[in-house]
Tab-separated table of C-alpha atoms and ligand atoms in Angstrom:
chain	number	residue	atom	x	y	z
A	1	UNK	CA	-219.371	-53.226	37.525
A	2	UNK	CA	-220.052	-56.054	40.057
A	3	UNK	CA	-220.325	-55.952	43.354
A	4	UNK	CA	-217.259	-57.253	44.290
A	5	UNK	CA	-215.208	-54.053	43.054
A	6	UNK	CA	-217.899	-52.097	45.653
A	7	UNK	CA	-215.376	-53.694	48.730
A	8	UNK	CA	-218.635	-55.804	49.551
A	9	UNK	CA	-216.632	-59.375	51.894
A	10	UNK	CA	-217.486	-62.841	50.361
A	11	UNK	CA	-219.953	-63.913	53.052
A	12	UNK	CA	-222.343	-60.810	51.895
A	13	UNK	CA	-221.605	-61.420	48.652
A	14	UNK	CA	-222.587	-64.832	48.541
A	15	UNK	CA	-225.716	-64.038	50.162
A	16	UNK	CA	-226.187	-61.128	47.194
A	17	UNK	CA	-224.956	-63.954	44.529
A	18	UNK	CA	-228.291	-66.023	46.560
A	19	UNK	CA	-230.878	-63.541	45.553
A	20	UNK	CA	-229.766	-63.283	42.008
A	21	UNK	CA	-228.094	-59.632	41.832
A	22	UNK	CA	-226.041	-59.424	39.329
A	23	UNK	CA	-225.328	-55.801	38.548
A	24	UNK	CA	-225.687	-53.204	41.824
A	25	UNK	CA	-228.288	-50.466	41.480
A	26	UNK	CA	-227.261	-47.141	40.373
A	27	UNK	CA	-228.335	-46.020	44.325
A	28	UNK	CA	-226.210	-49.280	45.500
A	29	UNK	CA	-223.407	-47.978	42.880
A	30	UNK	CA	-223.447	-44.893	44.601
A	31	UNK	CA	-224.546	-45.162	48.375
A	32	UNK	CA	-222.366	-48.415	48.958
A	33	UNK	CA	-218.874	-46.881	48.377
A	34	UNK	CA	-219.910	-43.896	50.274
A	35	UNK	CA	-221.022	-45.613	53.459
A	36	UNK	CA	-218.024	-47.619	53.195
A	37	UNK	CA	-215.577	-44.093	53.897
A	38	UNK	CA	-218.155	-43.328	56.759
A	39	UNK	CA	-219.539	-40.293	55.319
A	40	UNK	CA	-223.030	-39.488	56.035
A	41	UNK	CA	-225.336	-39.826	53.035
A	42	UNK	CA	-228.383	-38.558	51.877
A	43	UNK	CA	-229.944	-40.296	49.307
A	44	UNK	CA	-232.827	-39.593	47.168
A	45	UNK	CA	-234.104	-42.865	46.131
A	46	UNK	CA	-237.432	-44.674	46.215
A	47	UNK	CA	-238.761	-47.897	47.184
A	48	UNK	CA	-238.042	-49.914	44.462
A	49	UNK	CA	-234.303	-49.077	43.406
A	50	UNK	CA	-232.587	-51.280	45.417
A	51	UNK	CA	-232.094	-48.646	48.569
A	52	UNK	CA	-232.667	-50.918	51.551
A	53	UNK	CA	-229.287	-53.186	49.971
A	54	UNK	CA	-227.470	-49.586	49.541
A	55	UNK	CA	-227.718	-49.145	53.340
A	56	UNK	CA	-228.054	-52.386	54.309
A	57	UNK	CA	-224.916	-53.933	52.734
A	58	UNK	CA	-222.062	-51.667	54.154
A	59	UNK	CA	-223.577	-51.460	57.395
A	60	UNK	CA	-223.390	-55.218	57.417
A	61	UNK	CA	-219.795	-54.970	56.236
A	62	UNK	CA	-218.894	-52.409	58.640
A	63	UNK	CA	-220.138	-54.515	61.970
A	64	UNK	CA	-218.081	-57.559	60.313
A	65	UNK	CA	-215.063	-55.425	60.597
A	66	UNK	CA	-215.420	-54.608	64.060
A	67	UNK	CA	-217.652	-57.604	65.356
A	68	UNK	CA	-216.996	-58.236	69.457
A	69	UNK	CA	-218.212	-61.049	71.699
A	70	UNK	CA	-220.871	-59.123	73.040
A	71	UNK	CA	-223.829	-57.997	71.527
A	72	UNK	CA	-224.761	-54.672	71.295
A	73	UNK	CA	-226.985	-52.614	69.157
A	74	UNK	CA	-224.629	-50.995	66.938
A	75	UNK	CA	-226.851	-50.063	63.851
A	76	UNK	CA	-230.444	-48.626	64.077
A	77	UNK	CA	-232.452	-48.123	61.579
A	78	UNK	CA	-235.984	-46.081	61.969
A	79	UNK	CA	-238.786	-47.014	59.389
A	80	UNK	CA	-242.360	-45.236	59.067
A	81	UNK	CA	-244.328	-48.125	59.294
A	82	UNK	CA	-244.430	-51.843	60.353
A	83	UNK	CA	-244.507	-53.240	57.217
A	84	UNK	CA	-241.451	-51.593	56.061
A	85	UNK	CA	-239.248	-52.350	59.394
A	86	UNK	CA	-240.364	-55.874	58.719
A	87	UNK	CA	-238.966	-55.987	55.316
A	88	UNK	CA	-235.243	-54.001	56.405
A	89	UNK	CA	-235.047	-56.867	58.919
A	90	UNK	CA	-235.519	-59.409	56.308
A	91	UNK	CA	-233.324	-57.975	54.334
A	92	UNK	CA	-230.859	-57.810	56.893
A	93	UNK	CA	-231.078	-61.086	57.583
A	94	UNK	CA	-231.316	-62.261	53.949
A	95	UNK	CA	-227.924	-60.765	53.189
A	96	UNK	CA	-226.012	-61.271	56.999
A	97	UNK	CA	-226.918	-65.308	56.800
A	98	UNK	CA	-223.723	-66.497	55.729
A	99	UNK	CA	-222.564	-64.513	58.887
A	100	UNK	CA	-223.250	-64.412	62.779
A	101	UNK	CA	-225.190	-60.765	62.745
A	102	UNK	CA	-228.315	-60.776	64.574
A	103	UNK	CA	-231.189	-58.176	63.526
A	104	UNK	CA	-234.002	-57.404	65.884
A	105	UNK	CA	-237.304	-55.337	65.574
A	106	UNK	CA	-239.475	-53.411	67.527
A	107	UNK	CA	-242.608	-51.971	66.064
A	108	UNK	CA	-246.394	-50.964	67.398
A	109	UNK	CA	-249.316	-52.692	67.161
A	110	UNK	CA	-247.866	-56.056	68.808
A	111	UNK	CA	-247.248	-56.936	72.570
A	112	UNK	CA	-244.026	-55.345	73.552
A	113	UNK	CA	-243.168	-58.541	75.626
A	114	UNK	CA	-241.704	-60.518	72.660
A	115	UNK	CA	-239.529	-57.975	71.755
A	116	UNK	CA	-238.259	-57.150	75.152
A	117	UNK	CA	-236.829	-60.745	75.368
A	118	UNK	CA	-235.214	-60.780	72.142
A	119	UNK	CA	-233.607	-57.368	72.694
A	120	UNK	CA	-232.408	-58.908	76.132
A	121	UNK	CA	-231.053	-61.619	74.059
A	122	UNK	CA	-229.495	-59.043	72.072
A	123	UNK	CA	-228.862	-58.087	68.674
A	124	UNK	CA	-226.180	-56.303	66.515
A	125	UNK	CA	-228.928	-54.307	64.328
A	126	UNK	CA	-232.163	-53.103	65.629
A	127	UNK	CA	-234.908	-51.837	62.899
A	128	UNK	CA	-237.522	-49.910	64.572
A	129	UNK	CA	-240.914	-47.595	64.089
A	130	UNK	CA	-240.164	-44.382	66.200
A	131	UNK	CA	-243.143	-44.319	68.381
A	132	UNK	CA	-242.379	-48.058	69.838
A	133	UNK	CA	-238.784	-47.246	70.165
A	134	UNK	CA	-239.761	-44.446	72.069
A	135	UNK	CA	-241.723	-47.121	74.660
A	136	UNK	CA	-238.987	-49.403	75.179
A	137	UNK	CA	-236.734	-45.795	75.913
A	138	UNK	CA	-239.066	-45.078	78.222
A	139	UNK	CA	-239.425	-48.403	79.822
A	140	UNK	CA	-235.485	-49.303	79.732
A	141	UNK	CA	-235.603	-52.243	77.610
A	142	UNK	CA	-233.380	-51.049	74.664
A	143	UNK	CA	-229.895	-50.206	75.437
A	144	UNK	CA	-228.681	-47.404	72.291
A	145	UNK	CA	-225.548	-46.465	74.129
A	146	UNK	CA	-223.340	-48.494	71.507
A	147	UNK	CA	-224.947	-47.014	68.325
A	148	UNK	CA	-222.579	-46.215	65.571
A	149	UNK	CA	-224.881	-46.249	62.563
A	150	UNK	CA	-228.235	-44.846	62.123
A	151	UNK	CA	-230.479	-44.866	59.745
A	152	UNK	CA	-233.337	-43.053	58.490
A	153	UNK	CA	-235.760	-45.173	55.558
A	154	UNK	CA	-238.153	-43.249	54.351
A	155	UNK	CA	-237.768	-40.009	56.219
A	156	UNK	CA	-240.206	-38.058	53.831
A	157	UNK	CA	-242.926	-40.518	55.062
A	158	UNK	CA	-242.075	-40.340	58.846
A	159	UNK	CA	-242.037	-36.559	58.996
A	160	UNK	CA	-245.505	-37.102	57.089
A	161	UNK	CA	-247.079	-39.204	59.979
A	162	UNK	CA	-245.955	-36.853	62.625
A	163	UNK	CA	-243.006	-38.559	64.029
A	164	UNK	CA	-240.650	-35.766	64.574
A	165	UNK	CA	-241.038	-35.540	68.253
A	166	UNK	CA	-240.748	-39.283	68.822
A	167	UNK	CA	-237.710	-38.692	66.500
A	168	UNK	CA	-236.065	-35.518	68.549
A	169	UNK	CA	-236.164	-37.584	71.577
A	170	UNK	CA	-235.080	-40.665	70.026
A	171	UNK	CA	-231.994	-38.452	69.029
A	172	UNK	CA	-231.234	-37.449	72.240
A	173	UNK	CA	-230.901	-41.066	73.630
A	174	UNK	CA	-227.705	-41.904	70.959
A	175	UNK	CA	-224.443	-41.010	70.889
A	176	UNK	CA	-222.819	-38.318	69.584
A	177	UNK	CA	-220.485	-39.521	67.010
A	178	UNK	CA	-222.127	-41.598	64.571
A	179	UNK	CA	-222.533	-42.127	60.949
A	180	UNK	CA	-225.863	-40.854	59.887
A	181	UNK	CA	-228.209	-41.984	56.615
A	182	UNK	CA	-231.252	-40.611	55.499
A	183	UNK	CA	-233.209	-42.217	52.533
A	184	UNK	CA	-236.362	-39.879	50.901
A	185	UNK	CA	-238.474	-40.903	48.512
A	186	UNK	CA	-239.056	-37.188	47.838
A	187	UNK	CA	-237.253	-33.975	49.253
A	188	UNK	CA	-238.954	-31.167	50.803
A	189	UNK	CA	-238.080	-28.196	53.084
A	190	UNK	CA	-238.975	-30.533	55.923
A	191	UNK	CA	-236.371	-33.036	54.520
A	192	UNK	CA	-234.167	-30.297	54.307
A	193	UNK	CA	-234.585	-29.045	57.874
A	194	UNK	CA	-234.221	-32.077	59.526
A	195	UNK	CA	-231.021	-33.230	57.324
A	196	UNK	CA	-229.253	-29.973	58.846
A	197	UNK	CA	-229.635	-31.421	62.484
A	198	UNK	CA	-228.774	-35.043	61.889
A	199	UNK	CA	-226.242	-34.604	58.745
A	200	UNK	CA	-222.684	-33.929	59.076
A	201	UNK	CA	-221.347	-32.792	55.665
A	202	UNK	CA	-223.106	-35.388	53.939
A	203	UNK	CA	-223.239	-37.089	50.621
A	204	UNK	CA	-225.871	-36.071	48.647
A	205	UNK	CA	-227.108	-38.695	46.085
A	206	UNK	CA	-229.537	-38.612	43.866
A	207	UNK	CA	-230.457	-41.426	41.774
A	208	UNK	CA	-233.696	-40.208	40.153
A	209	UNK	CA	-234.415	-36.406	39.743
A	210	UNK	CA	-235.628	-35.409	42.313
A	211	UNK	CA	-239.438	-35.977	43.374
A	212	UNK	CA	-239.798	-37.465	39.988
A	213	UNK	CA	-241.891	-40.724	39.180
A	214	UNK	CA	-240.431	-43.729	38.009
A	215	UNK	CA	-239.715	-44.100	34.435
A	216	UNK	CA	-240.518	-47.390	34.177
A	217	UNK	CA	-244.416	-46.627	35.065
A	218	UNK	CA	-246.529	-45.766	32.768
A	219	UNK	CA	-248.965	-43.155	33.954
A	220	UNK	CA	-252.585	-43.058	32.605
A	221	UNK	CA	-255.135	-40.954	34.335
A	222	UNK	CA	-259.564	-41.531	33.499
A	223	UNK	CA	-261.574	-39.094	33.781
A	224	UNK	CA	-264.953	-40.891	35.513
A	225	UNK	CA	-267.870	-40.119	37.418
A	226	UNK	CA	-266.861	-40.848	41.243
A	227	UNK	CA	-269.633	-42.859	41.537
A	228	UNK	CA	-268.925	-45.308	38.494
A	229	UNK	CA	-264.865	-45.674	39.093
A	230	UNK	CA	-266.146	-49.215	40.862
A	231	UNK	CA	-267.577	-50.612	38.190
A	232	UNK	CA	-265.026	-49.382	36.270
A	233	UNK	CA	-262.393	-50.767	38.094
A	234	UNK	CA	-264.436	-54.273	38.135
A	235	UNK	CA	-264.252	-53.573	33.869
A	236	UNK	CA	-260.895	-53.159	33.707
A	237	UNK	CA	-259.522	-56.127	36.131
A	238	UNK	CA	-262.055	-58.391	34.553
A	239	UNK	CA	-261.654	-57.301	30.785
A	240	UNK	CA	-257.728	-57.518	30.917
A	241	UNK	CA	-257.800	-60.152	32.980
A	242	UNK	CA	-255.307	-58.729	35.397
A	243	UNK	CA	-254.217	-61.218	37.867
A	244	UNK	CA	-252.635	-58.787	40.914
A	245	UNK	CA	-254.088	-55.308	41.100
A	246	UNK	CA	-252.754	-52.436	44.150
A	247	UNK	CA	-255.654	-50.122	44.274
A	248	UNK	CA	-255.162	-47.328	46.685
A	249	UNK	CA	-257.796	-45.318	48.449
A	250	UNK	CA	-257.434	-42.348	50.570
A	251	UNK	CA	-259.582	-43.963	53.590
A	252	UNK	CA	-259.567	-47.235	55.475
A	253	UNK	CA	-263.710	-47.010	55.451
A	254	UNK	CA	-262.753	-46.849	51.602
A	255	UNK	CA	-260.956	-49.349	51.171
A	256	UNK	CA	-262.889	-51.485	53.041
A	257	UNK	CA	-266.339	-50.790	51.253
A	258	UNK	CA	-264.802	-51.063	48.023
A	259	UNK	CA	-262.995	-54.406	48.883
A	260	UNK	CA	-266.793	-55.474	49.765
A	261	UNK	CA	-268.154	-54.327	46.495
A	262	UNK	CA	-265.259	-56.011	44.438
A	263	UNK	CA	-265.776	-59.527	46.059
A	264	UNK	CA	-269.596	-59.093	45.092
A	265	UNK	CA	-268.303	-58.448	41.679
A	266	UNK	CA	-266.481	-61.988	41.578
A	267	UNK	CA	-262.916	-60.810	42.156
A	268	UNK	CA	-261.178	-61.550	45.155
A	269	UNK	CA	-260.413	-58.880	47.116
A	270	UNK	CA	-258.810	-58.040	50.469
A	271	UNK	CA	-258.300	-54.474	51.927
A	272	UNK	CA	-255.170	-53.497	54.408
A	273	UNK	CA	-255.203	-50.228	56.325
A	274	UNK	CA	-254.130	-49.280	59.731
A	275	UNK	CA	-257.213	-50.290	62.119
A	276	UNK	CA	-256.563	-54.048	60.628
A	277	UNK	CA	-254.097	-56.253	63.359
A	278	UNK	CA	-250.825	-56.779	62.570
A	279	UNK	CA	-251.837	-60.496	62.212
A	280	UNK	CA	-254.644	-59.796	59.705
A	281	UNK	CA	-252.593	-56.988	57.373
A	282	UNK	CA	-249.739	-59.514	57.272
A	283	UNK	CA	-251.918	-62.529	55.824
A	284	UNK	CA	-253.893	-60.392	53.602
A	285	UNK	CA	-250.341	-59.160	52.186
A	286	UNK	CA	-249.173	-63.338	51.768
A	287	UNK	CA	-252.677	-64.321	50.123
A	288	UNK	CA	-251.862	-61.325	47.555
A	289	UNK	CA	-248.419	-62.046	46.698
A	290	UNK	CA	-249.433	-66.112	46.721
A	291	UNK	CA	-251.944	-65.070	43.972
A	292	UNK	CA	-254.966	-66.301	46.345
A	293	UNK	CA	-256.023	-62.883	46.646
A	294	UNK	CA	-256.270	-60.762	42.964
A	295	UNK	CA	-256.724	-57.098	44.321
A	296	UNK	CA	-255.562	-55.422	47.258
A	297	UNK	CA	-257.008	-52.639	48.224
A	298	UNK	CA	-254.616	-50.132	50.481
A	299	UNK	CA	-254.717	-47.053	52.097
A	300	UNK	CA	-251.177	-45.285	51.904
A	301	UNK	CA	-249.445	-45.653	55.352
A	302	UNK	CA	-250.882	-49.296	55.080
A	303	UNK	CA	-249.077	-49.945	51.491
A	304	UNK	CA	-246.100	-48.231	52.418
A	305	UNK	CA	-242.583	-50.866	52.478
A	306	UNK	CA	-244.752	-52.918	50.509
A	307	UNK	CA	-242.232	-55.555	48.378
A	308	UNK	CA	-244.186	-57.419	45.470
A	309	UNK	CA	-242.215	-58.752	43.499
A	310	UNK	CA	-243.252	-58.347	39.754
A	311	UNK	CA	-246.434	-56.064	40.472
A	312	UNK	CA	-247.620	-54.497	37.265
A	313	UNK	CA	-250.954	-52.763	37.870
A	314	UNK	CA	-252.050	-49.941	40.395
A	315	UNK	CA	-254.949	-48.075	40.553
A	316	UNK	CA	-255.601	-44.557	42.365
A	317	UNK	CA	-259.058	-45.464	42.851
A	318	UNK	CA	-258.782	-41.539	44.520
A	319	UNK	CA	-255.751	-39.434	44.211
A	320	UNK	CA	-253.842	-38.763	47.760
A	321	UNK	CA	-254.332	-35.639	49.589
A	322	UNK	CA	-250.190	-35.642	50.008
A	323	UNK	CA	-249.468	-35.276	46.304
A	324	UNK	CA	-245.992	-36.510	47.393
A	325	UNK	CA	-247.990	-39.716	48.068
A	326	UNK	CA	-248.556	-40.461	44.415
A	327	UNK	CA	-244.335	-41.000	43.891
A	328	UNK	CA	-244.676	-43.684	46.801
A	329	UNK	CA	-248.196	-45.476	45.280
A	330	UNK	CA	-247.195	-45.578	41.594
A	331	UNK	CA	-243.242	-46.983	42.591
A	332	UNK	CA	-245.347	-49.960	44.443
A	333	UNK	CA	-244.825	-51.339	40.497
A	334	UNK	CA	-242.230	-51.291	38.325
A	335	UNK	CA	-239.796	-52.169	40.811
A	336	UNK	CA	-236.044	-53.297	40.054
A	337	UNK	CA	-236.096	-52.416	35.880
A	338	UNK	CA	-239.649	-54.482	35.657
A	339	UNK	CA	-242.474	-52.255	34.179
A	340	UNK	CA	-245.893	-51.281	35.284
A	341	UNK	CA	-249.109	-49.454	34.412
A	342	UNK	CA	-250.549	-46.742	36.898
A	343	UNK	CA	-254.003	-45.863	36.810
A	344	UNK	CA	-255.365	-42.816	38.400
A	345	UNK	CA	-259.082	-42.519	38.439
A	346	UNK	CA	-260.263	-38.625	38.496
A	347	UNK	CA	-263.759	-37.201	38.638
A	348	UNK	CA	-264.075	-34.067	37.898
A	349	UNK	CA	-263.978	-32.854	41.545
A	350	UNK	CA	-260.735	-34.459	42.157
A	351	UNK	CA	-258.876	-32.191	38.913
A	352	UNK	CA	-257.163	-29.932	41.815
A	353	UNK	CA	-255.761	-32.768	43.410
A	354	UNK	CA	-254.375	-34.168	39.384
A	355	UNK	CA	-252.779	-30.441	39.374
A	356	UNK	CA	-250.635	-30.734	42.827
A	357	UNK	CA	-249.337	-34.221	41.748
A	358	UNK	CA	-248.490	-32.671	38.298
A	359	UNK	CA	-247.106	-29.694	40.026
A	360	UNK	CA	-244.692	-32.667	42.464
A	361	UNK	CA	-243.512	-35.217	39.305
A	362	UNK	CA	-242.807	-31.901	37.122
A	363	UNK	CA	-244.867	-33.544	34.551
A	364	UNK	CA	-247.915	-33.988	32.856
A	365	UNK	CA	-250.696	-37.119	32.900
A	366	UNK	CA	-252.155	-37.962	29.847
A	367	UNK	CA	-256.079	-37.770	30.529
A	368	UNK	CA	-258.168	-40.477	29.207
A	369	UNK	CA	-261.737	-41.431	28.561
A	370	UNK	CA	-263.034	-44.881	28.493
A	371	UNK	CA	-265.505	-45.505	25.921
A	372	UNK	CA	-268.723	-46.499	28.104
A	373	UNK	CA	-267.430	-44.621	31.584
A	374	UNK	CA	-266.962	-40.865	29.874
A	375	UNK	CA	-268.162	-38.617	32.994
A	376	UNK	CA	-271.113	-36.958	32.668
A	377	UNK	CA	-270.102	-33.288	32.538
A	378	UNK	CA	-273.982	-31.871	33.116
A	379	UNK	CA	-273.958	-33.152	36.546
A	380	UNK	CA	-272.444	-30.121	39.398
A	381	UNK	CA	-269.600	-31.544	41.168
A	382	UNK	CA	-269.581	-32.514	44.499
A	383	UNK	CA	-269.570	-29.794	46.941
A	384	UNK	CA	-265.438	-29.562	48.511
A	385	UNK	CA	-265.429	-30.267	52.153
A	386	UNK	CA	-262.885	-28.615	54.367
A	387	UNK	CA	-260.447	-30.889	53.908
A	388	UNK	CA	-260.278	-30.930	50.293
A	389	UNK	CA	-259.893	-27.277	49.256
A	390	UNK	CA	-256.460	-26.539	48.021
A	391	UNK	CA	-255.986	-23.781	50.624
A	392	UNK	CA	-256.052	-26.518	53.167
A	393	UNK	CA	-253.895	-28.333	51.198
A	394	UNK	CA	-251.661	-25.735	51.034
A	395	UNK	CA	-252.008	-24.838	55.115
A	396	UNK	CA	-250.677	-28.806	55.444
A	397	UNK	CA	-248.137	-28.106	53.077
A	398	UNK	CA	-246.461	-25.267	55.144
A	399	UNK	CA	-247.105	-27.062	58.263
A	400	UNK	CA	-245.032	-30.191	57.181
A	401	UNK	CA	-242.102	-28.024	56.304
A	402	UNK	CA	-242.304	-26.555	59.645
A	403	UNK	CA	-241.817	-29.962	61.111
A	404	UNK	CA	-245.418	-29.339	62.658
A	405	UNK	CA	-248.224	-32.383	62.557
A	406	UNK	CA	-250.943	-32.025	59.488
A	407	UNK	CA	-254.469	-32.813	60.717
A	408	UNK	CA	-254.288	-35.812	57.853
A	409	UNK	CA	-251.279	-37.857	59.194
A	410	UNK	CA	-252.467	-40.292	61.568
A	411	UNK	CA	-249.887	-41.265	63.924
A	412	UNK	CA	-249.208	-45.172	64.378
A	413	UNK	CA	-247.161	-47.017	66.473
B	1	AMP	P1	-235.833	-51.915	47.721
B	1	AMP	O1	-235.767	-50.657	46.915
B	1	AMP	O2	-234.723	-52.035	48.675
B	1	AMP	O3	-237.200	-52.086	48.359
B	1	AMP	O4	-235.634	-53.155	46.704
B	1	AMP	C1	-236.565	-53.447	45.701
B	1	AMP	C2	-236.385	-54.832	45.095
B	1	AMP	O5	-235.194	-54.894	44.311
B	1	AMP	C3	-236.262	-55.947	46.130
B	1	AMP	O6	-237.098	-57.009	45.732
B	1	AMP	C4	-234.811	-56.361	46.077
B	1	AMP	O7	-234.638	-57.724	46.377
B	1	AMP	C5	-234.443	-56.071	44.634
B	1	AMP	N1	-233.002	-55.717	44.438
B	1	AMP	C6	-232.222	-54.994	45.257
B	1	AMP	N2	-230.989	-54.862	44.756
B	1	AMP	C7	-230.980	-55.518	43.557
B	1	AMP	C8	-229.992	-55.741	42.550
B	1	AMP	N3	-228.761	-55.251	42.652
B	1	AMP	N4	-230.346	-56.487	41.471
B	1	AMP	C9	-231.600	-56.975	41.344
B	1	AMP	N5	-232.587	-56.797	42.263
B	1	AMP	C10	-232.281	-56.070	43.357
């Protein structure tokens, strides 16, 4: 089935036709015809399957049916992070060019002044973080009156960094009747809770079963000594000669020492978290996918909406805190039928954290030792601080169903 048969107009589909899709995406397949009837959808799908096209293509087709003169900010679409409301505006833009639709953003971490002018200018669709939405609210630079369509990428993630205030108020500012979306990597009681306010009798698809890890990935976990998974890392990238490596770690300080430690191993190595500038996160990102840079190291809001095409190795260098987490790090490869290898480095502190992911993909990893890294099973295992006993884990848990903030989630803007 081609796109064409989806109702998709020939301007969009010459722009689709431009980046090579042949087939659509079982969550295109599904969302496309959906959001087509104006139903409101939620869709279980993660980065990876073609989801920002499933929204992004009948919205498109939707303004072209009822395009006016004027321009006003008819489709919205709130994003977690930066990086990934930077990619839904190129992808808007990718597939409206053949067409006179006009995408804007507004995001944190930049001066507010740019945007302001180009949402004076004015735009059809405006892809935004919450928090900095929330600003130009406040200040009365963004005019939502006219919104028809919203949409909400990566909900699971924004709930996660504390955004449902911002996200309540942001609410209150649009109008009533409106087609509402809402894309989840995974689906939670939180999810759940915040799909009965927005949805009206929605469409509920589900591409992949739910909270489960790609099937194109596969998942190997090694068991090592915290303080050798460096070297082991450096063993691996080097031995295999892997050419473009994710690594995740749980803390900017992380990823930063170990991005140190890697270049003084001879591989070249940026880190991108959340205290780097926008600037400096979005030049790391380019000297990755240009193949100047061979490992990036990431924390998990940073590597969020990340795109590379053709990415075949991560490494958990730690395991997240937000089990939940692992779907979104491990789906950073394997993208669009390609497939990828997921590494997951565990010492033998870290086997509660192996058990919650288990518990979340409804699976288990196979557990590996690497001849020359086995962990050394005399030593005691590091003491658990507060924050990584499983009854706090469990206390942030509860608290993200009830919509409240967990102590972990830093909130950006
Ligand atoms: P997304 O899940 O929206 O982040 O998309 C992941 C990747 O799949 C992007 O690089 C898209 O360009 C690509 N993609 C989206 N739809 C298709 C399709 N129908 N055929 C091939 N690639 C696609």
């Amino acid at each position: 089935m081609g796109f064409s048969t989806l109702g998709i107009n020939e301007d969009l589909l010459k722009a689709v036709v431009a980046q090579g899709y042949k087939e659509p995406t079982p969550i295109q397949a599904s969302a496309i015809p959906a959001v087509l009837k104006g139903k409101d959808v939620m869709a279980g799908a993660q980065t990876g399957t073609g989801k920002t096209a499933a929204f992004a293509l009948p919205l498109l087709q939707k303004i072209l049916e009822n395009k006016q003169q004027n321009l006003a900010i008819k489709t919205l679409v709130l994003t977690p992070t930066r990086e990934l409301a930077q990619q839904v505006h190129n992808s808007f833009e990718t597939y409206a060019q053949f067409t006179d639709i006009k995408s804007t953003l507004a995001y944190g971490g930049v001066s507010i002044k740019t945007q302001v002018k180009a949402l004076k200018t004015g735009a059809d669709i405006l892809v935004a973080t919450p928090g900095r939405l929330f600003d130009h609210i406040v200040n009365g630079t963004v005019d939502l009156s006219h919104v028809e369509y919203l949409v909400f990428d990566e909900a699971d993630r924004m709930l996660d960094m504390g955004f449902i205030d911002e996200i309540n108020r942001i609410l209150k500012r649009l109008p009533p009747k409106r087609q509402t979306l809402l894309f989840s990597a995974t689906f939670d009681e939180a999810i759940f809770k915040l799909s009965k306010t927005l949805l009206k009798n929605p469409e509920l698809i589900e591409v992949n079963e739910r909270n489960k890890a790609t099937t194109q990935v596969e998942q190997v976990v090694y068991n090592v000594d915290a303080d050798r998974k460096r070297e082991l890392v450096s063993h691996l990238i080097g031995s295999k000669n892997w050419q473009q490596v994710l690594i995740f770690t749980r803390t900017k300080q992380g990823a930063d020492a170990l991005a140190k430690e890697m270049c003084k191993d001879g591989l070249k190595t940026q880190s991108i978290h959340g205290d780097k500038s926008q600037g400096a996160r979005e030049k790391a990102l380019l000297e990755f996918k240009s193949g100047k840079t061979r490992v990036l190291v990431a924390t998990d809001v940073a590597a969020r909406g990340l795109d590379i095409e053709q990415l075949s190795y991560v490494i958990n260098y730690e395991l997240p805190y937000i089990a939940e987490d692992y779907i979104h790090r491990i789906g950073r490869t394997g993208r669009a039928g390609s497939t990828g290898l997921a590494i997951s480095l565990l010492s033998p502190d870290e086997n509660w954290l192996l058990e919650e992911v288990e518990a979340v993909i409804k699976d288990r990893l196979p557990q590996q030792w690497l001849p020359g890294y086995e962990p050394d099973l005399t030593k005691k295992p590091a003491k658990d601080d507060f924050k990584n006993t499983r009854s706090a884990q469990k206390r942030r848990t509860k608290k993200r169903a009830s919509g409240e903030k967990t102590g972990n989630n830093r909130r950006r803007r």
